[in-house]
Amino acid sequence: MTHIMKEACEHTSKIFLPTFMVDCMFWPPVQMVNFAYVPVQYQVLWVNVAALFWNVFVSYMANKSSDTEQSNDK
């Protein structure tokens, strides 16, 4: 069990900072557009569409290092 925890901590420390930096560049403009230009009735839809792209990016970041590790194991 400790091996799994160590591996999870290493993985998290490797991807956290790059993901957080993109987060800080992605969400403020999305919300600025949301509050400045999107009509109130479409604000939830706008944020949900942005969240879809954000979730794709987070999934990519979470799985890209495991893909390279799997190819190195072969």
PDB file of C-alpha atoms in Angstrom:
ATOM      1  CA  MET A   1       0.000   0.000   0.000  1.00  0.00           C
ATOM      2  CA  THR A   2       2.832   2.426   0.712  1.00  0.00           C
ATOM      3  CA  HIS A   3       4.189   1.913  -2.812  1.00  0.00           C
ATOM      4  CA  ILE A   4       0.851   3.029  -4.261  1.00  0.00           C
ATOM      5  CA  MET A   5       0.750   6.097  -2.025  1.00  0.00           C
ATOM      6  CA  LYS A   6       4.323   7.021  -2.942  1.00  0.00           C
ATOM      7  CA  GLU A   7       3.544   6.629  -6.641  1.00  0.00           C
ATOM      8  CA  ALA A   8       0.396   8.754  -6.300  1.00  0.00           C
ATOM      9  CA  CYS A   9       2.297  11.507  -4.486  1.00  0.00           C
ATOM     10  CA  GLU A  10       5.032  11.534  -7.141  1.00  0.00           C
ATOM     11  CA  HIS A  11       2.455  11.687  -9.927  1.00  0.00           C
ATOM     12  CA  THR A  12       0.588  14.529  -8.219  1.00  0.00           C
ATOM     13  CA  SER A  13       3.724  16.542  -7.551  1.00  0.00           C
ATOM     14  CA  LYS A  14       4.747  16.126 -11.193  1.00  0.00           C
ATOM     15  CA  ILE A  15       1.476  17.372 -12.716  1.00  0.00           C
ATOM     16  CA  PHE A  16       0.105  19.794 -10.112  1.00  0.00           C
ATOM     17  CA  LEU A  17       2.114  22.925 -10.906  1.00  0.00           C
ATOM     18  CA  PRO A  18       1.715  22.828 -14.711  1.00  0.00           C
ATOM     19  CA  THR A  19      -2.004  22.111 -14.347  1.00  0.00           C
ATOM     20  CA  PHE A  20      -2.442  24.886 -11.790  1.00  0.00           C
ATOM     21  CA  MET A  21      -0.615  27.372 -14.034  1.00  0.00           C
ATOM     22  CA  VAL A  22      -2.948  26.589 -16.939  1.00  0.00           C
ATOM     23  CA  ASP A  23      -5.892  26.834 -14.536  1.00  0.00           C
ATOM     24  CA  CYS A  24      -4.832  30.366 -13.609  1.00  0.00           C
ATOM     25  CA  MET A  25      -4.617  31.310 -17.302  1.00  0.00           C
ATOM     26  CA  PHE A  26      -7.863  29.582 -18.350  1.00  0.00           C
ATOM     27  CA  TRP A  27     -10.555  30.386 -15.804  1.00  0.00           C
ATOM     28  CA  PRO A  28     -10.108  34.141 -15.216  1.00  0.00           C
ATOM     29  CA  PRO A  29     -10.651  35.004 -18.915  1.00  0.00           C
ATOM     30  CA  VAL A  30     -13.537  32.528 -19.126  1.00  0.00           C
ATOM     31  CA  GLN A  31     -15.226  34.187 -16.164  1.00  0.00           C
ATOM     32  CA  MET A  32     -14.410  37.686 -17.412  1.00  0.00           C
ATOM     33  CA  VAL A  33     -16.179  36.922 -20.697  1.00  0.00           C
ATOM     34  CA  ASN A  34     -18.968  35.232 -18.763  1.00  0.00           C
ATOM     35  CA  PHE A  35     -19.770  38.243 -16.601  1.00  0.00           C
ATOM     36  CA  ALA A  36     -19.019  40.940 -19.180  1.00  0.00           C
ATOM     37  CA  TYR A  37     -20.613  39.603 -22.375  1.00  0.00           C
ATOM     38  CA  VAL A  38     -22.731  36.494 -21.838  1.00  0.00           C
ATOM     39  CA  PRO A  39     -26.408  37.137 -21.110  1.00  0.00           C
ATOM     40  CA  VAL A  40     -27.510  35.893 -17.699  1.00  0.00           C
ATOM     41  CA  GLN A  41     -29.672  33.103 -19.119  1.00  0.00           C
ATOM     42  CA  TYR A  42     -26.620  31.640 -20.934  1.00  0.00           C
ATOM     43  CA  GLN A  43     -23.987  32.035 -18.233  1.00  0.00           C
ATOM     44  CA  VAL A  44     -24.376  28.520 -16.851  1.00  0.00           C
ATOM     45  CA  LEU A  45     -24.198  27.066 -20.356  1.00  0.00           C
ATOM     46  CA  TRP A  46     -21.041  29.082 -21.120  1.00  0.00           C
ATOM     47  CA  VAL A  47     -19.293  27.877 -17.970  1.00  0.00           C
ATOM     48  CA  ASN A  48     -20.382  24.285 -18.602  1.00  0.00           C
ATOM     49  CA  VAL A  49     -18.897  24.370 -22.112  1.00  0.00           C
ATOM     50  CA  ALA A  50     -15.666  25.834 -20.721  1.00  0.00           C
ATOM     51  CA  ALA A  51     -15.661  23.159 -18.013  1.00  0.00           C
ATOM     52  CA  LEU A  52     -15.966  20.468 -20.675  1.00  0.00           C
ATOM     53  CA  PHE A  53     -12.738  21.678 -22.290  1.00  0.00           C
ATOM     54  CA  TRP A  54     -11.105  22.072 -18.885  1.00  0.00           C
ATOM     55  CA  ASN A  55     -11.995  18.486 -17.939  1.00  0.00           C
ATOM     56  CA  VAL A  56     -10.542  17.197 -21.204  1.00  0.00           C
ATOM     57  CA  PHE A  57      -7.310  19.039 -20.414  1.00  0.00           C
ATOM     58  CA  VAL A  58      -7.173  17.746 -16.822  1.00  0.00           C
ATOM     59  CA  SER A  59      -7.787  14.207 -18.040  1.00  0.00           C
ATOM     60  CA  TYR A  60      -4.974  14.591 -20.561  1.00  0.00           C
ATOM     61  CA  MET A  61      -2.587  15.887 -17.894  1.00  0.00           C
ATOM     62  CA  ALA A  62      -3.509  13.100 -15.493  1.00  0.00           C
ATOM     63  CA  ASN A  63      -2.967  10.375 -18.069  1.00  0.00           C
ATOM     64  CA  LYS A  64      -0.091  11.595 -20.235  1.00  0.00           C
ATOM     65  CA  SER A  65       2.641  10.525 -17.835  1.00  0.00           C
ATOM     66  CA  SER A  66       1.065   7.115 -17.308  1.00  0.00           C
ATOM     67  CA  ASP A  67       1.003   6.629 -21.103  1.00  0.00           C
ATOM     68  CA  THR A  68       4.730   7.306 -21.367  1.00  0.00           C
ATOM     69  CA  GLU A  69       5.425   5.022 -18.407  1.00  0.00           C
ATOM     70  CA  GLN A  70       3.462   2.206 -20.060  1.00  0.00           C
ATOM     71  CA  SER A  71       5.391   2.587 -23.320  1.00  0.00           C
ATOM     72  CA  ASN A  72       8.676   2.520 -21.393  1.00  0.00           C
ATOM     73  CA  ASP A  73       7.631  -0.722 -19.674  1.00  0.00           C
ATOM     74  CA  LYS A  74       7.206  -2.550 -22.988  1.00  0.00           C
TER      75      LYS A  74
END
